[in-house]
mmCIF file of C-alpha atoms in Angstrom:
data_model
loop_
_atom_site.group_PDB
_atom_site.id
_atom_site.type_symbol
_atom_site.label_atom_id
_atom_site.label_comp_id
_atom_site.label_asym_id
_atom_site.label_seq_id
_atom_site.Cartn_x
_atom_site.Cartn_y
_atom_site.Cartn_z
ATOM 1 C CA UNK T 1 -48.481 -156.774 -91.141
ATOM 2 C CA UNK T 2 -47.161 -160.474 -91.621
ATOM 3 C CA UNK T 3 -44.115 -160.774 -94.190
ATOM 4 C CA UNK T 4 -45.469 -162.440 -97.768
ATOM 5 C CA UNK T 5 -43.979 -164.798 -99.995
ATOM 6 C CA UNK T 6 -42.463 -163.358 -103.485
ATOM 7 C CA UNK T 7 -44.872 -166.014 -105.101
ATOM 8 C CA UNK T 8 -47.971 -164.607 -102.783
ATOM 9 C CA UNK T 9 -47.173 -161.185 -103.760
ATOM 10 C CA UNK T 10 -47.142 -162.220 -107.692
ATOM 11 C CA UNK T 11 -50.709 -163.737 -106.940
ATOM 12 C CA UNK T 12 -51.787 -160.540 -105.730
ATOM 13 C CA UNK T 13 -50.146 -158.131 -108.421
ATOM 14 C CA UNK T 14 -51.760 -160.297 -111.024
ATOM 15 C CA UNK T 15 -55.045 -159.726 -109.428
ATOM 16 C CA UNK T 16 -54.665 -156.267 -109.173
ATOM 17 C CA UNK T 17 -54.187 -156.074 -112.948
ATOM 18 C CA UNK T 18 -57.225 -156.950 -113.867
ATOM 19 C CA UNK T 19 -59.204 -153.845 -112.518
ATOM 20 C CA UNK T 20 -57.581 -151.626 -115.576
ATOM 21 C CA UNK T 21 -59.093 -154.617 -118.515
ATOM 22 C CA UNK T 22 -60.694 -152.132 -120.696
ATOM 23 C CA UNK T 23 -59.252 -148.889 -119.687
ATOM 24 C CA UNK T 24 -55.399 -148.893 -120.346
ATOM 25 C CA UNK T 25 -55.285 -149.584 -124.239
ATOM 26 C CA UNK T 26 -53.338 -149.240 -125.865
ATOM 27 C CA UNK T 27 -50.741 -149.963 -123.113
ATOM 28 C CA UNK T 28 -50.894 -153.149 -121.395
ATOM 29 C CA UNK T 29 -52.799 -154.138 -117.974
ATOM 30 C CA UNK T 30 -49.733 -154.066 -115.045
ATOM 31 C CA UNK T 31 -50.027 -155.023 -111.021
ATOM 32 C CA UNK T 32 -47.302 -154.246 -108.836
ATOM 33 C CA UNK T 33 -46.741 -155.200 -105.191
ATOM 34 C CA UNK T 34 -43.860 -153.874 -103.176
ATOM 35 C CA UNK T 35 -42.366 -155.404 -100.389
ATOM 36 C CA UNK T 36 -39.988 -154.067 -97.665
ATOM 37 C CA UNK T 37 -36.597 -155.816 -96.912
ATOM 38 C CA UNK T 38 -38.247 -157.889 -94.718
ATOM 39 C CA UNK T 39 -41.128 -158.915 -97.165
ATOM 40 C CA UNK T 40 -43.849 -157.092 -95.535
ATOM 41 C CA UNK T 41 -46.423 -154.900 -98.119
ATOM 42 C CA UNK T 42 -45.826 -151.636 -98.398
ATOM 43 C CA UNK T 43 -46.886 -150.207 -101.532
ATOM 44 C CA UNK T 44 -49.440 -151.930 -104.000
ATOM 45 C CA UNK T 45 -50.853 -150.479 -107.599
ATOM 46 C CA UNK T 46 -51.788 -151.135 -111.095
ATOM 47 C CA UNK T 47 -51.905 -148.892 -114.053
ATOM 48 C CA UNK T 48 -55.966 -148.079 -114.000
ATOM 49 C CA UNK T 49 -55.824 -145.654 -117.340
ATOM 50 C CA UNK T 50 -53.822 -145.449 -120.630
ATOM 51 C CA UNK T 51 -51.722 -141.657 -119.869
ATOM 52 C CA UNK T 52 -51.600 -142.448 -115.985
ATOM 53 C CA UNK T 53 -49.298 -143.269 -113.176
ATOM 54 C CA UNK T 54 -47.785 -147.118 -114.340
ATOM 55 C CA UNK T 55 -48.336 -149.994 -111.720
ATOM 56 C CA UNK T 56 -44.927 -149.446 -110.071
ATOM 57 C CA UNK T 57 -45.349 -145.627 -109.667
ATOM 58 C CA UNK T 58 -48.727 -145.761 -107.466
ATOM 59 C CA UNK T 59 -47.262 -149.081 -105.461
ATOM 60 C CA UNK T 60 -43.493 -146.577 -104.955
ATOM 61 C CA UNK T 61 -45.782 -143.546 -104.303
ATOM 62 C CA UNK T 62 -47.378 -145.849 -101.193
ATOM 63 C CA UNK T 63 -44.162 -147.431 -100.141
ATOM 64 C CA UNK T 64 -42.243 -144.035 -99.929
ATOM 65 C CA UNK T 65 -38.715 -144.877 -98.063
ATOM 66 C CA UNK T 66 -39.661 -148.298 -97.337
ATOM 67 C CA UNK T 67 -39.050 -149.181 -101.065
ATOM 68 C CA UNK T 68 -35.430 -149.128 -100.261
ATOM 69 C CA UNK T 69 -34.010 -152.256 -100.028
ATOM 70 C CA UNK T 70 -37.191 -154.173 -100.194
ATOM 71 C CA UNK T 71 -38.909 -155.989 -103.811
ATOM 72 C CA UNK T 72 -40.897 -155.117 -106.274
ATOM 73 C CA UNK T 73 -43.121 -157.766 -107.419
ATOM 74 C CA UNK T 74 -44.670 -156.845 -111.178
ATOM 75 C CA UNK T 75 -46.858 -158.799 -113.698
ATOM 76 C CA UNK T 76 -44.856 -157.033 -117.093
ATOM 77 C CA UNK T 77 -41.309 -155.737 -117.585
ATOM 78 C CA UNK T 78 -41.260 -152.179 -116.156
ATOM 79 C CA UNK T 79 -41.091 -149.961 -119.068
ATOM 80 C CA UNK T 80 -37.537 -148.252 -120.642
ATOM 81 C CA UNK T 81 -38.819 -145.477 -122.227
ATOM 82 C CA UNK T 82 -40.198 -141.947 -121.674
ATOM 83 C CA UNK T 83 -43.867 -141.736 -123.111
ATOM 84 C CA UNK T 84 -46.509 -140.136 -121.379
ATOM 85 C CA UNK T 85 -45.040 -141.051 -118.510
ATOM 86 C CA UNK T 86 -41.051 -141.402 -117.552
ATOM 87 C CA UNK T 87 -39.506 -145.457 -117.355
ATOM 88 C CA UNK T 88 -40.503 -147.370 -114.071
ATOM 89 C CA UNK T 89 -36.966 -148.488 -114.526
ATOM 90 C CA UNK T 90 -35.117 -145.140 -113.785
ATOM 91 C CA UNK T 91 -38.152 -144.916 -110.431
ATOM 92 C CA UNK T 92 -37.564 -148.038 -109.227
ATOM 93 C CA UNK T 93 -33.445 -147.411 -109.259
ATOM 94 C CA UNK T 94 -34.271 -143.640 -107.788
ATOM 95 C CA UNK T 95 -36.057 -145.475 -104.661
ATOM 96 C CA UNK T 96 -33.356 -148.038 -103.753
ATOM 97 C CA UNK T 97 -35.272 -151.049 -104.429
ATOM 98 C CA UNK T 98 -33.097 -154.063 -104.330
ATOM 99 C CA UNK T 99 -35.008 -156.381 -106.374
ATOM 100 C CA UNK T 100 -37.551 -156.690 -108.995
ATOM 101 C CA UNK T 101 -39.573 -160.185 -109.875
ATOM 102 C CA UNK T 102 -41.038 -160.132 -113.151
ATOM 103 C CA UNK T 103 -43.716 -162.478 -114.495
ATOM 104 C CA UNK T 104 -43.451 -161.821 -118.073
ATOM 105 C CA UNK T 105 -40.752 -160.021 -120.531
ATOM 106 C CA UNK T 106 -42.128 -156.617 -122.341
ATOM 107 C CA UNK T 107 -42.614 -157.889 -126.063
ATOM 108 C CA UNK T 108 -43.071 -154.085 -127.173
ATOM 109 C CA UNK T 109 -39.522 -152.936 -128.796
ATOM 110 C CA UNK T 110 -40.570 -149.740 -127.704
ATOM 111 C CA UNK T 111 -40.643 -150.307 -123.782
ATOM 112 C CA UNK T 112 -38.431 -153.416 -123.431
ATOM 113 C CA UNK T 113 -35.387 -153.110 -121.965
ATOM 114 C CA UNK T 114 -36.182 -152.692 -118.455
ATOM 115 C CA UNK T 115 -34.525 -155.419 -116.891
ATOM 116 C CA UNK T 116 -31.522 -154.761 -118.060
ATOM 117 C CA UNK T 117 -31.138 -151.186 -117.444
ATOM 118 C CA UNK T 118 -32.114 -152.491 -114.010
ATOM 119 C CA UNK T 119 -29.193 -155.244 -113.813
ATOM 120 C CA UNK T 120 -26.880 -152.887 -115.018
ATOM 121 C CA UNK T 121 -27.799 -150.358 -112.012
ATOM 122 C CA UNK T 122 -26.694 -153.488 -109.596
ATOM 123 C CA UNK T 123 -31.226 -154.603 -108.747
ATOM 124 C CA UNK T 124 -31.097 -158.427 -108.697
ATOM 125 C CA UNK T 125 -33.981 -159.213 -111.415
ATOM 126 C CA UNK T 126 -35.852 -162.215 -111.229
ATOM 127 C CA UNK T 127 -37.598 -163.692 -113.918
ATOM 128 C CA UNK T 128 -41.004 -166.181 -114.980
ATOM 129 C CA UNK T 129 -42.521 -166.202 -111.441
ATOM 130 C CA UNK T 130 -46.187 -166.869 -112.262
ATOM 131 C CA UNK T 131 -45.694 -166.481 -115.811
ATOM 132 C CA UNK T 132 -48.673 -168.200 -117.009
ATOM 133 C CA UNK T 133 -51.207 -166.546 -114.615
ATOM 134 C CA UNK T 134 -49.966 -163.219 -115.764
ATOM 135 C CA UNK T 135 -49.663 -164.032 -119.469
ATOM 136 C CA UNK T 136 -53.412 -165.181 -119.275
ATOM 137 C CA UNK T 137 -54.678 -162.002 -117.731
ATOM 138 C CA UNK T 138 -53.217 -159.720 -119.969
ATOM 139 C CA UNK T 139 -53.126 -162.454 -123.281
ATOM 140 C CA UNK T 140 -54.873 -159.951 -125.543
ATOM 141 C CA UNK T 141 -52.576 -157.362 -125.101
ATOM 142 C CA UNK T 142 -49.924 -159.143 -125.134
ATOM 143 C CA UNK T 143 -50.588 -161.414 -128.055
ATOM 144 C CA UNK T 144 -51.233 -158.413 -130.019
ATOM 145 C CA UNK T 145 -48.014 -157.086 -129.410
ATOM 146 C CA UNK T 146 -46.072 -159.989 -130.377
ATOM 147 C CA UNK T 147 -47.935 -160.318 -133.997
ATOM 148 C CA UNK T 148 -49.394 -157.069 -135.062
ATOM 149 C CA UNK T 149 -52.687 -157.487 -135.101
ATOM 150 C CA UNK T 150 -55.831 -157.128 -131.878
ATOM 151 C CA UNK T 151 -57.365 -160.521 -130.308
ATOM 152 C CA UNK T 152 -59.707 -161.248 -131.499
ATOM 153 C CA UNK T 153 -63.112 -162.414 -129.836
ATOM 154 C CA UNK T 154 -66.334 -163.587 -131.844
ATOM 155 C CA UNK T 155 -69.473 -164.186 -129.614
ATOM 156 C CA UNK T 156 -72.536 -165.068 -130.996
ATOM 157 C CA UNK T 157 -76.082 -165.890 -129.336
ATOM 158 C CA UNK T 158 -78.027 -169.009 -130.009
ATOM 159 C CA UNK T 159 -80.584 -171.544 -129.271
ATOM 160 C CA UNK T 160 -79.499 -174.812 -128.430
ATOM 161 C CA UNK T 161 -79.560 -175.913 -132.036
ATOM 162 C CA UNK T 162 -77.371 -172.991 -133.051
ATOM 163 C CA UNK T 163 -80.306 -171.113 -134.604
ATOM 164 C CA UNK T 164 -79.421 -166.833 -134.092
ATOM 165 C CA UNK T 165 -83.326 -166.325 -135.297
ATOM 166 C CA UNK T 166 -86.131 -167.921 -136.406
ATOM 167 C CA UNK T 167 -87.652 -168.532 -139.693
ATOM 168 C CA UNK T 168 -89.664 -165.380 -139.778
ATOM 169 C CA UNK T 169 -85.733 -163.633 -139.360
ATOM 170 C CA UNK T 170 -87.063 -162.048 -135.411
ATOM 171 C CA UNK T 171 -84.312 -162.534 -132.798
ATOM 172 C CA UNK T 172 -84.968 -160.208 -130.053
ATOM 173 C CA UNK T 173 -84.820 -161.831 -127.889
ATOM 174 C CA UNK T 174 -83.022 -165.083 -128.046
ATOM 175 C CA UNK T 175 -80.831 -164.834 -125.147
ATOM 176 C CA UNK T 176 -82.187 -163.712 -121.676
ATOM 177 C CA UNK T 177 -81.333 -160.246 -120.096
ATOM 178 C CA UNK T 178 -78.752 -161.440 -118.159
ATOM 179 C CA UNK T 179 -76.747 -163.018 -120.817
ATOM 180 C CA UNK T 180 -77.290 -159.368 -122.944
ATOM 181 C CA UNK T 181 -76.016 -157.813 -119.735
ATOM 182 C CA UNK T 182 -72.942 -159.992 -119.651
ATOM 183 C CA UNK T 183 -72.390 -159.366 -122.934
ATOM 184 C CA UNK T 184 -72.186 -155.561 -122.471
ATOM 185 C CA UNK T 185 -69.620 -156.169 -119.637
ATOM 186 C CA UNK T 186 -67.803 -157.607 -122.293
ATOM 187 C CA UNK T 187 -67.852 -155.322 -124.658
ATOM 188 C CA UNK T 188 -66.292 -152.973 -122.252
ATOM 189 C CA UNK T 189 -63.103 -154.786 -122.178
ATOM 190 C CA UNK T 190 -62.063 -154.524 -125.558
ATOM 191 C CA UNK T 191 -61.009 -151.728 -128.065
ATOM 192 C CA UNK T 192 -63.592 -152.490 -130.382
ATOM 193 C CA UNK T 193 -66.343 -153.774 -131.656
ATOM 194 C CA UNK T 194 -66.924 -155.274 -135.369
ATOM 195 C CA UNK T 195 -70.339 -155.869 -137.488
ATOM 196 C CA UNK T 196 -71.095 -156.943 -141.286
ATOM 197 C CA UNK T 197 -72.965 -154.318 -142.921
ATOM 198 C CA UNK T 198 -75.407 -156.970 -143.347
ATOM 199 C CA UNK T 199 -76.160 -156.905 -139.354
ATOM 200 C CA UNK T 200 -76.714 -153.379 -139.831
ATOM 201 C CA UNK T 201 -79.141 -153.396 -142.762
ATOM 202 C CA UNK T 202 -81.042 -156.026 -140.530
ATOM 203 C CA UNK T 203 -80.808 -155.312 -136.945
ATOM 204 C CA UNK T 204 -79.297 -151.896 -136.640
ATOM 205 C CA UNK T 205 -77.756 -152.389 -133.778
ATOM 206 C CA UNK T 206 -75.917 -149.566 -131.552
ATOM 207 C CA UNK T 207 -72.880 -151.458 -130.957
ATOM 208 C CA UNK T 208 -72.745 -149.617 -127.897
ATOM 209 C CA UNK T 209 -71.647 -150.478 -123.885
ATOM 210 C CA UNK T 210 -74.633 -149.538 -122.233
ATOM 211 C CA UNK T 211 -76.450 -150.372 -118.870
ATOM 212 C CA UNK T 212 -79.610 -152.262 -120.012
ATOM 213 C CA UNK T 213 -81.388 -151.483 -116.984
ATOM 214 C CA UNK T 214 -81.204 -147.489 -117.750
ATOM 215 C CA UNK T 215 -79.916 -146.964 -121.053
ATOM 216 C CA UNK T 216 -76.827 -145.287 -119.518
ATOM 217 C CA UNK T 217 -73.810 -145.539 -121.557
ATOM 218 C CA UNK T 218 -70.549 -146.787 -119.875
ATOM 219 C CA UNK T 219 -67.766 -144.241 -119.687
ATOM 220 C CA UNK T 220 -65.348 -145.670 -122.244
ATOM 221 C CA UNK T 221 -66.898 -146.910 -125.635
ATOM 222 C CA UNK T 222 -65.273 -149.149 -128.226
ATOM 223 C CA UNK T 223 -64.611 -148.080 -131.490
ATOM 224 C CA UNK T 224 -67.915 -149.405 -133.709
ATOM 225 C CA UNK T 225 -66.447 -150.993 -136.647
ATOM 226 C CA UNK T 226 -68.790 -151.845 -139.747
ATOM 227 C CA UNK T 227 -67.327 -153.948 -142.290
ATOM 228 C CA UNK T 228 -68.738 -152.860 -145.337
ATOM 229 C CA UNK T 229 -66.956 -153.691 -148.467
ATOM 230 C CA UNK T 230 -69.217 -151.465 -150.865
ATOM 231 C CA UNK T 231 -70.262 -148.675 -148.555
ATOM 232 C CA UNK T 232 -73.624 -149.515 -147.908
ATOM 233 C CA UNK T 233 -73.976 -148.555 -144.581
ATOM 234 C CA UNK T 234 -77.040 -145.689 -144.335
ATOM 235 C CA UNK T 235 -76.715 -142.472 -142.781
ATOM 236 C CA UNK T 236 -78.981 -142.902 -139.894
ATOM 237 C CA UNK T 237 -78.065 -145.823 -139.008
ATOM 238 C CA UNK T 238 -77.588 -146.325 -135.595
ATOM 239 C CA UNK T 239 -73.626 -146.937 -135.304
ATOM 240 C CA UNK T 240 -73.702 -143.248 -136.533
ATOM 241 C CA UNK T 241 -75.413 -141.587 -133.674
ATOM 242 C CA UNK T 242 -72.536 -140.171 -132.251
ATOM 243 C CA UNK T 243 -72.728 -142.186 -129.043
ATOM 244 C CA UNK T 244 -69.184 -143.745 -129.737
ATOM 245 C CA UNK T 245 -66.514 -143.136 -132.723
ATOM 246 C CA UNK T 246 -67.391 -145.232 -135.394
ATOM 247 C CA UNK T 247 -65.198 -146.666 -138.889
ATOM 248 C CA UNK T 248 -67.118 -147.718 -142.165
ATOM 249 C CA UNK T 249 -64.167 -150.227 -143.125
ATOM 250 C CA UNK T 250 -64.730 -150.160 -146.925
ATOM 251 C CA UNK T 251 -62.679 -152.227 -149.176
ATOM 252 C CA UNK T 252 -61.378 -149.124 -151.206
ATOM 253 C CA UNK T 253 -59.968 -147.644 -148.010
ATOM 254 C CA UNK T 254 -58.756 -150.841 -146.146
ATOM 255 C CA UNK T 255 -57.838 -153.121 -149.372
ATOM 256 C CA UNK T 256 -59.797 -155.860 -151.202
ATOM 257 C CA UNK T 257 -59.187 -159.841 -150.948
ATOM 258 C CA UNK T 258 -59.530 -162.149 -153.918
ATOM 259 C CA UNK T 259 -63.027 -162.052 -153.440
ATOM 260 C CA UNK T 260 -63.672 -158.196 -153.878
ATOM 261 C CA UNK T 261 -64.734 -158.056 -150.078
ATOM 262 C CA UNK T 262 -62.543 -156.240 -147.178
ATOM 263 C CA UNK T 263 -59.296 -157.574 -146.593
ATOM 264 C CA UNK T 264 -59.584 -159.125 -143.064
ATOM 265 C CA UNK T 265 -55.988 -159.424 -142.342
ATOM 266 C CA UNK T 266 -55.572 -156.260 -143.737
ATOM 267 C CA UNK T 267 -58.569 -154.642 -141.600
ATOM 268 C CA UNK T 268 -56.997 -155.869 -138.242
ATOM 269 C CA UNK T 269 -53.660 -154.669 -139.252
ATOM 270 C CA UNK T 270 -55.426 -150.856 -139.564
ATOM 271 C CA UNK T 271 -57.188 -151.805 -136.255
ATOM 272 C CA UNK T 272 -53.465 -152.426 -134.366
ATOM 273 C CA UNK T 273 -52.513 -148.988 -136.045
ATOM 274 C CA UNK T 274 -54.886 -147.175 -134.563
ATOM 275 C CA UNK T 275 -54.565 -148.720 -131.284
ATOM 276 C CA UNK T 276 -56.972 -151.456 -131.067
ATOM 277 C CA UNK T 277 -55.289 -154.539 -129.111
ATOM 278 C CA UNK T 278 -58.442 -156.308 -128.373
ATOM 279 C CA UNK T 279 -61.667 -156.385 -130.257
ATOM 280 C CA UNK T 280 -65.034 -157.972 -130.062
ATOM 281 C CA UNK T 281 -66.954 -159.724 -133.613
ATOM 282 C CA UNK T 282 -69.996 -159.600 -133.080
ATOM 283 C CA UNK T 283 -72.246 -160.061 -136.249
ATOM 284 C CA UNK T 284 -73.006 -161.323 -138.547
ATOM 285 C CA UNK T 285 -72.705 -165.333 -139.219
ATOM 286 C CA UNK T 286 -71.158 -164.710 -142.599
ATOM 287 C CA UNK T 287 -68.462 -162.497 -141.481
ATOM 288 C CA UNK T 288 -67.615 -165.060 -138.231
ATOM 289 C CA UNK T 289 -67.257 -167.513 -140.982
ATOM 290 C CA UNK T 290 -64.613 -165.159 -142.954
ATOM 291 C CA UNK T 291 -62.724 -164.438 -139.784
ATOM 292 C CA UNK T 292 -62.667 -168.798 -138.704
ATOM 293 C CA UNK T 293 -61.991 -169.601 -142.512
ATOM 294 C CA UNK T 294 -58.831 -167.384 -142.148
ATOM 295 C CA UNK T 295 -57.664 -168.354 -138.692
ATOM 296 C CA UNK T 296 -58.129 -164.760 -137.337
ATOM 297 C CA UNK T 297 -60.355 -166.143 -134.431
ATOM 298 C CA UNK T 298 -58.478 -165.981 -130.886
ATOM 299 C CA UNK T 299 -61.513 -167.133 -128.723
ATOM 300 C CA UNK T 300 -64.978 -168.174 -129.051
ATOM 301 C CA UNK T 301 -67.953 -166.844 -126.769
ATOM 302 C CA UNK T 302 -71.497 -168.312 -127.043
ATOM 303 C CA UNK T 303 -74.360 -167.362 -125.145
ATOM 304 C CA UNK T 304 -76.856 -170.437 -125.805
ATOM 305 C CA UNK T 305 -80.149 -170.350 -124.904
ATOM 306 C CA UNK T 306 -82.749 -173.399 -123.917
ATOM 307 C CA UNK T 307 -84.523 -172.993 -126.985
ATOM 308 C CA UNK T 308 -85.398 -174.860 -130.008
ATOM 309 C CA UNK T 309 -86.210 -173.127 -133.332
ATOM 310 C CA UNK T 310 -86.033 -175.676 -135.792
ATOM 311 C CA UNK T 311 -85.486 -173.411 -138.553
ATOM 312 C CA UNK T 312 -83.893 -170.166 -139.176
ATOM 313 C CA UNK T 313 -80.629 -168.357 -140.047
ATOM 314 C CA UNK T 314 -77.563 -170.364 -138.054
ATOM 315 C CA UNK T 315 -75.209 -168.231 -135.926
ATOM 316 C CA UNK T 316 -72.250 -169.227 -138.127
ATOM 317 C CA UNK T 317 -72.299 -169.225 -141.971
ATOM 318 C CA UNK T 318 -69.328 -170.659 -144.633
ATOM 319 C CA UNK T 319 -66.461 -171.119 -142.592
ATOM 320 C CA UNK T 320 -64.262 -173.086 -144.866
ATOM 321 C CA UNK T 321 -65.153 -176.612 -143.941
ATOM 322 C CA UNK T 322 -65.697 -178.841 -146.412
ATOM 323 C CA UNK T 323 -65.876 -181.925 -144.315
ATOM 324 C CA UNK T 324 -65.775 -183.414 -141.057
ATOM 325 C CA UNK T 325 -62.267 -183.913 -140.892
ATOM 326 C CA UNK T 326 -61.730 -180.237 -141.762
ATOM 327 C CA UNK T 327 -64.121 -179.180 -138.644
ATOM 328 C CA UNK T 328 -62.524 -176.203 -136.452
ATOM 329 C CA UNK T 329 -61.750 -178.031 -133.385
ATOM 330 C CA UNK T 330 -62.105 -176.300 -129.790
ATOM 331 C CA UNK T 331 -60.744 -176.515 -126.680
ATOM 332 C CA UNK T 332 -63.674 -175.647 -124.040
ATOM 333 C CA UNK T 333 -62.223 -173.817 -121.355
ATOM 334 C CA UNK T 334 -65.312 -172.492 -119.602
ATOM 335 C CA UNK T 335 -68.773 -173.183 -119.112
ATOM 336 C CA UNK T 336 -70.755 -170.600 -116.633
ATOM 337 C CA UNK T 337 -74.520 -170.364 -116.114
ATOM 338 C CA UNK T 338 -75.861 -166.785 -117.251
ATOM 339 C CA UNK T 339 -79.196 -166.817 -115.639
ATOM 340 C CA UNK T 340 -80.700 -169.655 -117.852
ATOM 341 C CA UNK T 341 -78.496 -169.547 -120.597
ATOM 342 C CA UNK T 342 -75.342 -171.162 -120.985
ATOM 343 C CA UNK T 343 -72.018 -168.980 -121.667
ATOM 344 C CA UNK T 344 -69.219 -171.380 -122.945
ATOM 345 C CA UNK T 345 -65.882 -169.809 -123.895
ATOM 346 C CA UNK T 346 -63.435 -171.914 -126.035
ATOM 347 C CA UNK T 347 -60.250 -171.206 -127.853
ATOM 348 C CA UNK T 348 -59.673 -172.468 -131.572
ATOM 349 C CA UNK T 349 -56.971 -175.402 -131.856
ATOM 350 C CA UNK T 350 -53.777 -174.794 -133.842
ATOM 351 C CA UNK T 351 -53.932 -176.920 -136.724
ATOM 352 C CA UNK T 352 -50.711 -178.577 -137.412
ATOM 353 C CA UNK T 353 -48.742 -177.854 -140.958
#
């Protein structure tokens, strides 16, 4: 096999984190790539389930001897500590390597600490090669750890003039089955997923990641998350069925804001507690507009439909905008085709102090 750039192999061990998004939390998503001394692949690996073998132990496990002297090429700061599993550090020393390139620094106090238990053992470390390619595939785990609390993602489905029903309040469906199939791929990569009480009085949804075209759940589920500041949710509803764990947040067990409803910053501080490092809003409009109003929005998903309603509850309620120079301002960063519906992702803009 040809010998591969350092930078090449960081492309690769990137890539290769992405297969564990929604089955490693609450540890982060890790490639690793190991090269020989002369820079030819020998071992390659990422961490594929939260209690399993770490990126650098499956790519060491494949390299065997020919990790000595050679590279290891990893997305995260190999870990310091002993958890579940013992510190990549103390493996990566045991097998001789001779170098380790590292994307991005371990912001978890509990981990960190890996590079320079490895500097100290005499490894050359190398640090920031593809930083920004690696921060962006593992940003939700990674922002979470740096503030305390889970990105968070609100998608909503609309027509084209942001109507989420019609006047008569029926919805199913706006979007088409492809978009509702994208949308449970999504849900699969998060921790999990939040609802008003108010969707669930009107829609009772499942909250569920599911196969559409059988019914079949997926393996891992997301904690279902009601928001319900007065405990109104009923006993058969649906996020009770047992499918997936579910929390009744309820202001008198998470805390109350000024306005007697569920403290939001307060509810995705429990959330980070209990592991959560991404989750998923999905309903209703007047929660979304709690979460915007108080900045707690990390990304935007819409699924838009070509439709026009004309009338009819709006997918996004009171979000603290007053006027137009107070509008949320976006930064579009995708727009993909979902059969005939539109999925646009955006990020909210930092306002300035």
């Amino acid at each position: 096999m040809a010998s591969v750039t350092v930078d090449e192999a960081m492309r690769r061990a990137v890539a290769l984190a992405t297969r564990g998004l929604g089955a490693t939390s609450p540890n982060p998503i890790v490639g690793c790539v190991l090269l020989d001394a002369d820079g030819e692949v020998v071992g390659e690996g990422f961490h594929a389930y939260a209690g399993g073998p770490h990126a650098e132990i499956v790519a060491l496990a494949q390299a065997g001897r020919r990790a000595r002297g050679g590279t290891a090429v990893v997305t995260l700061e190999p870990c310091d500590h002993t958890g579940r599993t013992g510190p990549c550090s103390h493996a990566l020393i045991a097998a001789g390597v001779a170098r380790v390139v590292i994307a991005v620094p371990d912001p978890n106090p509990v981990a960190s600490g890996g590079a320079a238990t490895l500097r100290a053992a005499g490894v050359r470390v190398t640090l920031g090669v593809r930083a920004a390619e690696a921060e962006a595939g593992n940003v939700a785990w990674l922002t979470s750890m740096r503030r305390g609390w889970p990105y968070l993602i609100w998608k909503y489905a609309a027509t084209l003039d942001g109507r989420s029903a019609a006047a008569d309040g029926t919805s199913m469906w706006i979007t088409s089955e492809a978009a509702r199939t994208d949308v449970h791929a999504l849900r699969g990569t998060v921790d999990a997923v939040l609802a008003g009480v108010g969707t669930v009085l009107a829609d009772d949804p499942r909250l569920t990641a599911r196969n559409l075209r059988d019914g079949t759940l997926a393996i891992r589920q997301p904690l279902r998350v009601v928001v319900d500041s007065s405990g109104r949710t009923p006993a058969d509803a649906r996020v009770r069925d047992g499918a997936a764990r579910t929390w009744v947040a309820t202001a008198a067990e998470v805390g109350a804001g000024p306005d007697g409803r569920v403290d939001l910053a307060a509810l995705l501080a429990e959330l980070h507690h209990r592991g959560v490092r991404a989750a998923l809003l999905e309903g209703g409009p007047t929660l979304a507009g709690a979460f915007l109003a108080a900045g707690l929005v990390d990304r935007i998903v819409g699924y838009v439909a070509p439709k026009l309603l004309g009338a009819g509850p709006t997918a996004l309620a009171d979000a603290g905008v007053p006027t137009i120079a107070d509008a949320i301002d976006l930064e579009i960063t995708d727009v993909t085709p979902v059969g005939p519906d539109l999925r646009i992702t955006a990020l909210p803009r930092k306002r300035e102090a």
